[in-house]
Amino acid sequence: MLRHLRTTVRHRSTIILWHHHNHYHRSAKYNPPKTANPPSPPKPPKAPQKPQTFTFHDVTWEDPYSWMSSLQDKVAMRHMDMYMEQEEKYTEAVMSDTERLQTKLQSEMASRLNFDLSTPPLRWGPWLYYRRVEEGKQYPVLCRRLASLNEEFISHKSPSSGFDFTSGKRIEQKLLDYNQEAERFGGYAYEELSEISPDHKFLAYTMYDKDNDYFKLSVRNLNSGALCSKPHANRVSNLAWVKDGQALLYVVTDENKRPYRMYCSMIGSTDEDVLLLEEQDENVYVNIRHTKDFHFVTVNTFSPIFSKVFLINAADPFSGMNLVWESEGIVHCVLEHHQGYLYLFTDAPKDGQIVDSHYLLRSPVDSSSNPRIWENVFIGDQNLVIEDVDFCNSHLVLITREGRKYGICSVALPLPGWKQAVHLRELQPHFLPLPKHVCNISPGPNYDYYSKTMRFTISSPVMPDAVVDYDLSNGKWNIVQQQNMLHERTRILYGTALSSAIAEKTTNVKFSSMNDVKSEDRNLWNDLSEFYACEHHDVSSYDGAMVPLTIVYSRKNRKDNQSPGLLHGHGAYGEILDKRWLSELKSLLDRGWIVAYADVRGGGGGGKKWHHDGRRTKKQNSIKDYISCAKYLVEKEIVQENKLAGWGYSVGGLLVASAINCCPDLFRAAVLKVPFLDATNTLLYPILPLTAADYEEFGYPGDIDEFHAIRKFSPYDNIQKDALYPAVLVSSSFNTRFGVWEAAKWVARVREQTIYDPKHPILLNLTIDIVEENRYLQCKESALETAFLLKTVDS
């Protein structure tokens, strides 16, 4: 599943924020070593060609490298192994003159890592939960301690390992050591789901079984630390606790990774798990989650034709499922419960008309009408978009957006019993303070439904991610974790001893409307805008659509009209382009590079129309938007001509590779990470399971118009013959979940059809596992990518 690929690679097995240290210094540009007689450049390997002919609709085409994806053909896979070994040696040979530079870059990036990390404790009921890394260990440990002991417990180092020598009590409880889990799973610990039971007695979690390519469910008794005898299920995609922790609902997938069965397992019972739901239609998918008060479990079923939400009483999971909402097509919908009302946050069509943004509905739980009547909570406001919602017992919290400006506001609950929708301002929303240049706001886990403090992660292109606790009752806020780039330390607060040190900086804000909220002092937020500038531009695309372009650069090291640049793009699934401050990019910024982000159509931040205008038959809009932003950077002399590079991850790789096909001379280099490049064959003959959401995004090849659109934007099928392509580094993985053949086929075909120039190498970089699960490998890969860009663009 393409979307799964994008999200799971970025999803960490822990909630630890790997922040980084920093040294402020200006580094020299890359200078290749001088030799009297430079050696001849290494020759790229040639992949064997075994042409195979395909015909679909009215098109016939030949694919000389289709054998690379024949996973069941042992001979083909032996050839693939040999070819991959040649590619690995070629990449090493081409990059051999950057070894010292890579070492230097890796040292820079490693110096920004914090080696003594813990997540800020998260309160839930009487407990504080957190994960921490022990010295010399690769994976973290999940721990907890009683909140009543928080004042005594300052850090995970003092008292040592959570032991209070004054009272003689061990105040930390280790719940799960992921280093031991790695021993269970062949030296590899990658967790996808983790749910503690509402009675705090059990932990249900899923670990990736690399040998079988699925996630395996385990349940651990938190008092004894022992694994429970059941459930032990494979291919688990969802979890939800019921009966106050006495039972667990879980969803399993079929062989094509489609979630289709829901079971209920009674913890401690020897009875077989009970099958509650099975969707036999191969186009229907199942997803479950518990409401935040644990009163209900919502069951979402969806297909290209419909979306439905059912409700299960968590106190009696065998009492059946009640249909509470349905809509045509695939839509996003999240259901919550608060004091007798159901709240539904959705982007479903209204009265048959597509809406551009999400809206909030509510309906009494005990409603007897059939079909159920849902009322709008707010009157729609074209200027103020609700991006997300979160609930606690006392407040409703809205993440809002006005143009590019994000906000967080709280509304007291329960809402008035009005039958009619109201304007948000009538409910006296309290907007909370934020720094400048916010590019994303993510709600934290916020497990404690009865707490008035809610946690959010605030992201900015010029500020390390800040994990912030907001007290909704009085507006006080506190940064509980953020890397302080200026003081080379990470701020992690545990108890009063540390929090009192910044008590004077903690802002006591009077509640205000959104227009009155002013960005707080950058020093409170560890904002780096004194050193790095963030600019927002609007770029006119080919059809007059205005594309947001964000530009970041070092105020000290930028060179007017001479700066090289890196342009990021994604443009799919309606997802917002990741524009967070990334410390590895600091190595480019400090060398005078411009880092830019193009929010092209198909991505998020502009409503549903913006998303739909860049998908399926309109995918070309995404590509042309990206090209327009690239040309803008050069024409406005923001980036020096012939010094622009592209960067795309997963489906962003499709965007950048397609732009290169259209305008190969516009780019000097590109980095494509686990890219989606062979759209025609992947959508027609999927080797990795695809979902309805993937086809909704890129098109159904069974439809002749969409098939022709796919053929037109598929990077593998549109390589320009006899053109000089930019230097490209393609990163992929041996792990078949990432489809290494897509990268290998594209690299082989580009070399075959375009002009060979050793100064414009096409490289394939292969990793063994998910790089981001290992901080050191991540530094190594980032150093290689950065060295490649400096070598090919800045030399």
mmCIF file of N, CA and C in Angstrom, residues 579-689:
data_model
loop_
_atom_site.group_PDB
_atom_site.id
_atom_site.type_symbol
_atom_site.label_atom_id
_atom_site.label_comp_id
_atom_site.label_asym_id
_atom_site.label_seq_id
_atom_site.Cartn_x
_atom_site.Cartn_y
_atom_site.Cartn_z
ATOM 1 N N LYS A 579 7.312 20.253 6.444
ATOM 2 C CA LYS A 579 8.214 21.411 6.396
ATOM 3 C C LYS A 579 8.864 21.668 7.757
ATOM 4 N N ARG A 580 8.864 20.672 8.624
ATOM 5 C CA ARG A 580 9.452 20.845 9.948
ATOM 6 C C ARG A 580 10.948 21.147 9.855
ATOM 7 N N TRP A 581 11.466 21.801 10.896
ATOM 8 C CA TRP A 581 12.913 21.976 11.013
ATOM 9 C C TRP A 581 13.547 20.595 11.150
ATOM 10 N N LEU A 582 14.464 20.273 10.245
ATOM 11 C CA LEU A 582 15.203 19.015 10.303
ATOM 12 C C LEU A 582 16.675 19.357 10.457
ATOM 13 N N SER A 583 17.285 18.873 11.522
ATOM 14 C CA SER A 583 18.652 19.303 11.818
ATOM 15 C C SER A 583 19.636 18.841 10.755
ATOM 16 N N GLU A 584 19.323 17.744 10.015
ATOM 17 C CA GLU A 584 20.259 17.317 8.975
ATOM 18 C C GLU A 584 20.344 18.339 7.838
ATOM 19 N N LEU A 585 19.251 19.107 7.632
ATOM 20 C CA LEU A 585 19.280 20.140 6.598
ATOM 21 C C LEU A 585 20.149 21.328 7.011
ATOM 22 N N LYS A 586 20.463 21.431 8.298
ATOM 23 C CA LYS A 586 21.318 22.521 8.769
ATOM 24 C C LYS A 586 22.681 22.479 8.085
ATOM 25 N N SER A 587 23.156 21.276 7.741
ATOM 26 C CA SER A 587 24.449 21.155 7.075
ATOM 27 C C SER A 587 24.427 21.810 5.700
ATOM 28 N N LEU A 588 23.276 21.798 5.034
ATOM 29 C CA LEU A 588 23.145 22.504 3.755
ATOM 30 C C LEU A 588 22.931 24.000 3.978
ATOM 31 N N LEU A 589 22.054 24.349 4.917
ATOM 32 C CA LEU A 589 21.764 25.759 5.177
ATOM 33 C C LEU A 589 23.028 26.518 5.557
ATOM 34 N N ASP A 590 23.863 25.907 6.383
ATOM 35 C CA ASP A 590 25.083 26.576 6.832
ATOM 36 C C ASP A 590 26.142 26.654 5.742
ATOM 37 N N ARG A 591 25.930 25.952 4.655
ATOM 38 C CA ARG A 591 26.815 26.045 3.484
ATOM 39 C C ARG A 591 26.218 26.943 2.407
ATOM 40 N N GLY A 592 25.217 27.717 2.797
ATOM 41 C CA GLY A 592 24.673 28.710 1.886
ATOM 42 C C GLY A 592 23.546 28.242 1.000
ATOM 43 N N TRP A 593 23.005 27.060 1.257
ATOM 44 C CA TRP A 593 21.929 26.529 0.428
ATOM 45 C C TRP A 593 20.583 27.157 0.800
ATOM 46 N N ILE A 594 19.710 27.208 -0.190
ATOM 47 C CA ILE A 594 18.302 27.530 0.018
ATOM 48 C C ILE A 594 17.541 26.210 0.104
ATOM 49 N N VAL A 595 16.690 26.055 1.091
ATOM 50 C CA VAL A 595 15.812 24.883 1.178
ATOM 51 C C VAL A 595 14.380 25.369 0.983
ATOM 52 N N ALA A 596 13.713 24.836 -0.051
ATOM 53 C CA ALA A 596 12.375 25.310 -0.413
ATOM 54 C C ALA A 596 11.382 24.159 -0.394
ATOM 55 N N TYR A 597 10.106 24.503 -0.175
ATOM 56 C CA TYR A 597 9.034 23.513 -0.079
ATOM 57 C C TYR A 597 7.867 23.968 -0.956
ATOM 58 N N ALA A 598 7.487 23.140 -1.921
ATOM 59 C CA ALA A 598 6.395 23.474 -2.842
ATOM 60 C C ALA A 598 5.143 22.707 -2.430
ATOM 61 N N ASP A 599 4.115 23.431 -1.977
ATOM 62 C CA ASP A 599 2.856 22.803 -1.574
ATOM 63 C C ASP A 599 1.948 22.670 -2.797
ATOM 64 N N VAL A 600 2.274 21.698 -3.659
ATOM 65 C CA VAL A 600 1.582 21.545 -4.941
ATOM 66 C C VAL A 600 0.201 20.930 -4.751
ATOM 67 N N ARG A 601 -0.615 21.044 -5.793
ATOM 68 C CA ARG A 601 -1.943 20.430 -5.751
ATOM 69 C C ARG A 601 -1.822 18.905 -5.622
ATOM 70 N N GLY A 602 -2.788 18.319 -4.958
ATOM 71 C CA GLY A 602 -2.726 16.904 -4.608
ATOM 72 C C GLY A 602 -2.367 16.718 -3.145
ATOM 73 N N GLY A 603 -1.674 17.710 -2.574
ATOM 74 C CA GLY A 603 -1.306 17.654 -1.169
ATOM 75 C C GLY A 603 -2.339 18.331 -0.286
ATOM 76 N N GLY A 604 -1.940 18.650 0.942
ATOM 77 C CA GLY A 604 -2.872 19.228 1.906
ATOM 78 C C GLY A 604 -2.651 20.714 2.089
ATOM 79 N N GLY A 605 -3.450 21.281 2.979
ATOM 80 C CA GLY A 605 -3.321 22.688 3.315
ATOM 81 C C GLY A 605 -4.163 23.618 2.485
ATOM 82 N N GLY A 606 -4.861 23.086 1.490
ATOM 83 C CA GLY A 606 -5.680 23.948 0.638
ATOM 84 C C GLY A 606 -7.091 23.448 0.462
ATOM 85 N N GLY A 607 -7.508 22.492 1.290
ATOM 86 C CA GLY A 607 -8.863 21.971 1.194
ATOM 87 C C GLY A 607 -8.970 20.798 0.231
ATOM 88 N N LYS A 608 -10.177 20.239 0.182
ATOM 89 C CA LYS A 608 -10.387 19.032 -0.625
ATOM 90 C C LYS A 608 -10.231 19.319 -2.119
ATOM 91 N N LYS A 609 -10.674 20.494 -2.577
ATOM 92 C CA LYS A 609 -10.534 20.817 -4.000
ATOM 93 C C LYS A 609 -9.064 20.838 -4.400
ATOM 94 N N TRP A 610 -8.212 21.413 -3.539
ATOM 95 C CA TRP A 610 -6.777 21.445 -3.800
ATOM 96 C C TRP A 610 -6.224 20.029 -3.924
ATOM 97 N N HIS A 611 -6.712 19.139 -3.079
ATOM 98 C CA HIS A 611 -6.297 17.734 -3.153
ATOM 99 C C HIS A 611 -6.804 17.093 -4.444
ATOM 100 N N HIS A 612 -8.084 17.236 -4.719
ATOM 101 C CA HIS A 612 -8.676 16.571 -5.884
ATOM 102 C C HIS A 612 -8.132 17.117 -7.204
ATOM 103 N N ASP A 613 -7.690 18.376 -7.212
ATOM 104 C CA ASP A 613 -7.144 18.960 -8.440
ATOM 105 C C ASP A 613 -5.736 18.463 -8.751
ATOM 106 N N GLY A 614 -5.208 17.569 -7.894
ATOM 107 C CA GLY A 614 -3.876 17.022 -8.151
ATOM 108 C C GLY A 614 -3.847 15.513 -8.047
ATOM 109 N N ARG A 615 -4.974 14.867 -8.329
ATOM 110 C CA ARG A 615 -4.989 13.403 -8.262
ATOM 111 C C ARG A 615 -5.661 12.833 -9.514
ATOM 112 N N ARG A 616 -5.501 11.547 -9.712
ATOM 113 C CA ARG A 616 -6.111 10.802 -10.822
ATOM 114 C C ARG A 616 -5.836 11.498 -12.155
ATOM 115 N N THR A 617 -6.859 11.836 -12.930
ATOM 116 C CA THR A 617 -6.630 12.437 -14.249
ATOM 117 C C THR A 617 -6.044 13.844 -14.163
ATOM 118 N N LYS A 618 -6.012 14.429 -12.963
ATOM 119 C CA LYS A 618 -5.459 15.779 -12.793
ATOM 120 C C LYS A 618 -4.069 15.753 -12.145
ATOM 121 N N LYS A 619 -3.421 14.587 -12.160
ATOM 122 C CA LYS A 619 -2.109 14.468 -11.520
ATOM 123 C C LYS A 619 -1.078 15.382 -12.176
ATOM 124 N N GLN A 620 -1.267 15.674 -13.466
ATOM 125 C CA GLN A 620 -0.326 16.567 -14.148
ATOM 126 C C GLN A 620 -0.260 17.933 -13.482
ATOM 127 N N ASN A 621 -1.346 18.350 -12.822
ATOM 128 C CA ASN A 621 -1.326 19.640 -12.122
ATOM 129 C C ASN A 621 -0.244 19.665 -11.051
ATOM 130 N N SER A 622 -0.104 18.555 -10.309
ATOM 131 C CA SER A 622 0.936 18.475 -9.270
ATOM 132 C C SER A 622 2.311 18.684 -9.889
ATOM 133 N N ILE A 623 2.545 17.985 -10.990
ATOM 134 C CA ILE A 623 3.862 18.020 -11.627
ATOM 135 C C ILE A 623 4.155 19.425 -12.170
ATOM 136 N N LYS A 624 3.157 20.027 -12.820
ATOM 137 C CA LYS A 624 3.361 21.367 -13.386
ATOM 138 C C LYS A 624 3.502 22.417 -12.291
ATOM 139 N N ASP A 625 2.801 22.233 -11.168
ATOM 140 C CA ASP A 625 2.984 23.144 -10.027
ATOM 141 C C ASP A 625 4.427 23.101 -9.531
ATOM 142 N N TYR A 626 4.960 21.889 -9.420
ATOM 143 C CA TYR A 626 6.336 21.719 -8.930
ATOM 144 C C TYR A 626 7.329 22.366 -9.887
ATOM 145 N N ILE A 627 7.112 22.163 -11.181
ATOM 146 C CA ILE A 627 7.992 22.766 -12.184
ATOM 147 C C ILE A 627 7.904 24.292 -12.124
ATOM 148 N N SER A 628 6.690 24.812 -11.934
ATOM 149 C CA SER A 628 6.520 26.271 -11.833
ATOM 150 C C SER A 628 7.291 26.826 -10.653
ATOM 151 N N CYS A 629 7.266 26.127 -9.520
ATOM 152 C CA CYS A 629 8.015 26.575 -8.335
ATOM 153 C C CYS A 629 9.520 26.507 -8.590
ATOM 154 N N ALA A 630 9.961 25.462 -9.289
ATOM 155 C CA ALA A 630 11.389 25.336 -9.612
ATOM 156 C C ALA A 630 11.836 26.490 -10.507
ATOM 157 N N LYS A 631 11.035 26.789 -11.527
ATOM 158 C CA LYS A 631 11.381 27.900 -12.432
ATOM 159 C C LYS A 631 11.362 29.231 -11.690
ATOM 160 N N TYR A 632 10.420 29.397 -10.788
ATOM 161 C CA TYR A 632 10.321 30.633 -10.003
ATOM 162 C C TYR A 632 11.599 30.866 -9.206
ATOM 163 N N LEU A 633 12.114 29.825 -8.566
ATOM 164 C CA LEU A 633 13.326 29.955 -7.761
ATOM 165 C C LEU A 633 14.501 30.437 -8.606
ATOM 166 N N VAL A 634 14.582 29.933 -9.830
ATOM 167 C CA VAL A 634 15.688 30.307 -10.709
ATOM 168 C C VAL A 634 15.459 31.692 -11.309
ATOM 169 N N GLU A 635 14.242 31.931 -11.829
ATOM 170 C CA GLU A 635 13.963 33.209 -12.492
ATOM 171 C C GLU A 635 14.042 34.387 -11.539
ATOM 172 N N LYS A 636 13.645 34.184 -10.283
ATOM 173 C CA LYS A 636 13.721 35.263 -9.298
ATOM 174 C C LYS A 636 15.112 35.360 -8.656
ATOM 175 N N GLU A 637 16.049 34.538 -9.159
ATOM 176 C CA GLU A 637 17.433 34.516 -8.685
ATOM 177 C C GLU A 637 17.532 34.213 -7.195
ATOM 178 N N ILE A 638 16.549 33.468 -6.699
ATOM 179 C CA ILE A 638 16.631 32.966 -5.325
ATOM 180 C C ILE A 638 17.647 31.830 -5.277
ATOM 181 N N VAL A 639 17.625 30.999 -6.325
ATOM 182 C CA VAL A 639 18.587 29.912 -6.497
ATOM 183 C C VAL A 639 19.351 30.170 -7.793
ATOM 184 N N GLN A 640 20.646 29.950 -7.755
ATOM 185 C CA GLN A 640 21.456 30.171 -8.947
ATOM 186 C C GLN A 640 21.067 29.182 -10.043
ATOM 187 N N GLU A 641 21.034 29.671 -11.275
ATOM 188 C CA GLU A 641 20.706 28.808 -12.407
ATOM 189 C C GLU A 641 21.690 27.644 -12.473
ATOM 190 N N ASN A 642 21.168 26.474 -12.787
ATOM 191 C CA ASN A 642 21.953 25.241 -12.879
ATOM 192 C C ASN A 642 22.481 24.768 -11.524
ATOM 193 N N LYS A 643 21.857 25.262 -10.445
ATOM 194 C CA LYS A 643 22.245 24.780 -9.114
ATOM 195 C C LYS A 643 21.023 24.411 -8.278
ATOM 196 N N LEU A 644 19.981 23.952 -8.955
ATOM 197 C CA LEU A 644 18.765 23.546 -8.249
ATOM 198 C C LEU A 644 18.674 22.023 -8.214
ATOM 199 N N ALA A 645 18.358 21.493 -7.031
ATOM 200 C CA ALA A 645 18.164 20.049 -6.853
ATOM 201 C C ALA A 645 16.742 19.789 -6.366
ATOM 202 N N GLY A 646 16.205 18.612 -6.681
ATOM 203 C CA GLY A 646 14.884 18.204 -6.218
ATOM 204 C C GLY A 646 14.993 17.119 -5.163
ATOM 205 N N TRP A 647 13.965 17.022 -4.320
ATOM 206 C CA TRP A 647 13.948 16.001 -3.253
ATOM 207 C C TRP A 647 12.519 15.495 -3.094
ATOM 208 N N GLY A 648 12.355 14.174 -3.190
ATOM 209 C CA GLY A 648 11.019 13.589 -3.039
ATOM 210 C C GLY A 648 11.081 12.270 -2.321
ATOM 211 N N TYR A 649 10.094 12.051 -1.467
ATOM 212 C CA TYR A 649 10.016 10.833 -0.655
ATOM 213 C C TYR A 649 8.764 10.051 -1.046
ATOM 214 N N SER A 650 8.903 8.766 -1.351
ATOM 215 C CA SER A 650 7.772 7.901 -1.705
ATOM 216 C C SER A 650 7.023 8.482 -2.905
ATOM 217 N N VAL A 651 5.757 8.879 -2.734
ATOM 218 C CA VAL A 651 5.024 9.441 -3.865
ATOM 219 C C VAL A 651 5.578 10.802 -4.268
ATOM 220 N N GLY A 652 6.319 11.457 -3.366
ATOM 221 C CA GLY A 652 7.050 12.664 -3.750
ATOM 222 C C GLY A 652 8.140 12.357 -4.759
ATOM 223 N N GLY A 653 8.642 11.118 -4.742
ATOM 224 C CA GLY A 653 9.616 10.694 -5.740
ATOM 225 C C GLY A 653 9.008 10.667 -7.131
ATOM 226 N N LEU A 654 7.731 10.255 -7.223
ATOM 227 C CA LEU A 654 7.018 10.295 -8.500
ATOM 228 C C LEU A 654 6.931 11.730 -9.009
ATOM 229 N N LEU A 655 6.626 12.651 -8.113
ATOM 230 C CA LEU A 655 6.496 14.069 -8.475
ATOM 231 C C LEU A 655 7.801 14.604 -9.054
ATOM 232 N N VAL A 656 8.904 14.393 -8.328
ATOM 233 C CA VAL A 656 10.189 14.945 -8.749
ATOM 234 C C VAL A 656 10.687 14.260 -10.025
ATOM 235 N N ALA A 657 10.546 12.932 -10.104
ATOM 236 C CA ALA A 657 10.999 12.209 -11.298
ATOM 237 C C ALA A 657 10.194 12.625 -12.524
ATOM 238 N N SER A 658 8.901 12.859 -12.356
ATOM 239 C CA SER A 658 8.077 13.316 -13.476
ATOM 240 C C SER A 658 8.497 14.713 -13.921
ATOM 241 N N ALA A 659 8.821 15.581 -12.967
ATOM 242 C CA ALA A 659 9.297 16.919 -13.307
ATOM 243 C C ALA A 659 10.611 16.854 -14.072
ATOM 244 N N ILE A 660 11.478 15.929 -13.686
ATOM 245 C CA ILE A 660 12.744 15.752 -14.396
ATOM 246 C C ILE A 660 12.478 15.274 -15.822
ATOM 247 N N ASN A 661 11.524 14.356 -16.002
ATOM 248 C CA ASN A 661 11.179 13.898 -17.348
ATOM 249 C C ASN A 661 10.746 15.066 -18.232
ATOM 250 N N CYS A 662 9.973 15.985 -17.641
ATOM 251 C CA CYS A 662 9.470 17.130 -18.413
ATOM 252 C C CYS A 662 10.567 18.153 -18.687
ATOM 253 N N CYS A 663 11.388 18.435 -17.686
ATOM 254 C CA CYS A 663 12.398 19.507 -17.782
ATOM 255 C C CYS A 663 13.723 19.024 -17.200
ATOM 256 N N PRO A 664 14.416 18.104 -17.875
ATOM 257 C CA PRO A 664 15.656 17.574 -17.293
ATOM 258 C C PRO A 664 16.740 18.625 -17.097
ATOM 259 N N ASP A 665 16.718 19.697 -17.909
ATOM 260 C CA ASP A 665 17.759 20.716 -17.793
ATOM 261 C C ASP A 665 17.469 21.733 -16.693
ATOM 262 N N LEU A 666 16.292 21.635 -16.061
ATOM 263 C CA LEU A 666 15.933 22.567 -14.991
ATOM 264 C C LEU A 666 16.631 22.211 -13.684
ATOM 265 N N PHE A 667 17.006 20.929 -13.540
ATOM 266 C CA PHE A 667 17.581 20.437 -12.291
ATOM 267 C C PHE A 667 19.017 19.984 -12.512
ATOM 268 N N ARG A 668 19.836 20.257 -11.523
ATOM 269 C CA ARG A 668 21.230 19.786 -11.569
ATOM 270 C C ARG A 668 21.360 18.417 -10.898
ATOM 271 N N ALA A 669 20.470 18.157 -9.926
ATOM 272 C CA ALA A 669 20.537 16.891 -9.184
ATOM 273 C C ALA A 669 19.186 16.624 -8.536
ATOM 274 N N ALA A 670 19.026 15.403 -8.029
ATOM 275 C CA ALA A 670 17.799 15.043 -7.307
ATOM 276 C C ALA A 670 18.096 13.877 -6.379
ATOM 277 N N VAL A 671 17.361 13.854 -5.276
ATOM 278 C CA VAL A 671 17.392 12.719 -4.352
ATOM 279 C C VAL A 671 15.979 12.163 -4.275
ATOM 280 N N LEU A 672 15.838 10.866 -4.598
ATOM 281 C CA LEU A 672 14.544 10.184 -4.557
ATOM 282 C C LEU A 672 14.637 9.072 -3.528
ATOM 283 N N LYS A 673 13.845 9.164 -2.465
ATOM 284 C CA LYS A 673 13.901 8.179 -1.382
ATOM 285 C C LYS A 673 12.704 7.237 -1.473
ATOM 286 N N VAL A 674 12.993 5.921 -1.466
ATOM 287 C CA VAL A 674 11.991 4.856 -1.664
ATOM 288 C C VAL A 674 10.849 5.342 -2.578
ATOM 289 N N PRO A 675 11.189 5.708 -3.811
ATOM 290 C CA PRO A 675 10.215 6.394 -4.663
ATOM 291 C C PRO A 675 9.233 5.455 -5.348
ATOM 292 N N PHE A 676 8.084 6.010 -5.706
ATOM 293 C CA PHE A 676 7.044 5.354 -6.502
ATOM 294 C C PHE A 676 7.263 5.802 -7.945
ATOM 295 N N LEU A 677 7.821 4.933 -8.790
ATOM 296 C CA LEU A 677 8.274 5.348 -10.110
ATOM 297 C C LEU A 677 7.614 4.597 -11.262
ATOM 298 N N ASP A 678 7.151 3.397 -11.018
ATOM 299 C CA ASP A 678 6.595 2.561 -12.093
ATOM 300 C C ASP A 678 5.080 2.481 -11.938
ATOM 301 N N ALA A 679 4.408 3.627 -12.116
ATOM 302 C CA ALA A 679 2.981 3.721 -11.784
ATOM 303 C C ALA A 679 2.131 2.784 -12.625
ATOM 304 N N THR A 680 2.400 2.680 -13.924
ATOM 305 C CA THR A 680 1.559 1.848 -14.798
ATOM 306 C C THR A 680 1.527 0.410 -14.311
ATOM 307 N N ASN A 681 2.702 -0.191 -14.164
ATOM 308 C CA ASN A 681 2.765 -1.602 -13.787
ATOM 309 C C ASN A 681 2.320 -1.828 -12.351
ATOM 310 N N THR A 682 2.644 -0.893 -11.456
ATOM 311 C CA THR A 682 2.265 -1.072 -10.060
ATOM 312 C C THR A 682 0.749 -1.049 -9.892
ATOM 313 N N LEU A 683 0.068 -0.139 -10.606
ATOM 314 C CA LEU A 683 -1.386 -0.044 -10.477
ATOM 315 C C LEU A 683 -2.105 -1.142 -11.250
ATOM 316 N N LEU A 684 -1.492 -1.613 -12.338
ATOM 317 C CA LEU A 684 -2.117 -2.688 -13.125
ATOM 318 C C LEU A 684 -1.861 -4.060 -12.515
ATOM 319 N N TYR A 685 -0.611 -4.291 -12.129
ATOM 320 C CA TYR A 685 -0.212 -5.619 -11.635
ATOM 321 C C TYR A 685 0.489 -5.458 -10.288
ATOM 322 N N PRO A 686 -0.243 -5.095 -9.240
ATOM 323 C CA PRO A 686 0.393 -4.813 -7.946
ATOM 324 C C PRO A 686 1.055 -6.039 -7.343
ATOM 325 N N ILE A 687 2.297 -5.863 -6.947
ATOM 326 C CA ILE A 687 3.017 -6.917 -6.224
ATOM 327 C C ILE A 687 2.821 -6.711 -4.731
ATOM 328 N N LEU A 688 2.918 -5.451 -4.304
ATOM 329 C CA LEU A 688 2.559 -5.091 -2.939
ATOM 330 C C LEU A 688 1.084 -4.726 -2.916
ATOM 331 N N PRO A 689 0.370 -5.091 -1.868
ATOM 332 C CA PRO A 689 -1.075 -4.813 -1.823
ATOM 333 C C PRO A 689 -1.371 -3.316 -1.889
#
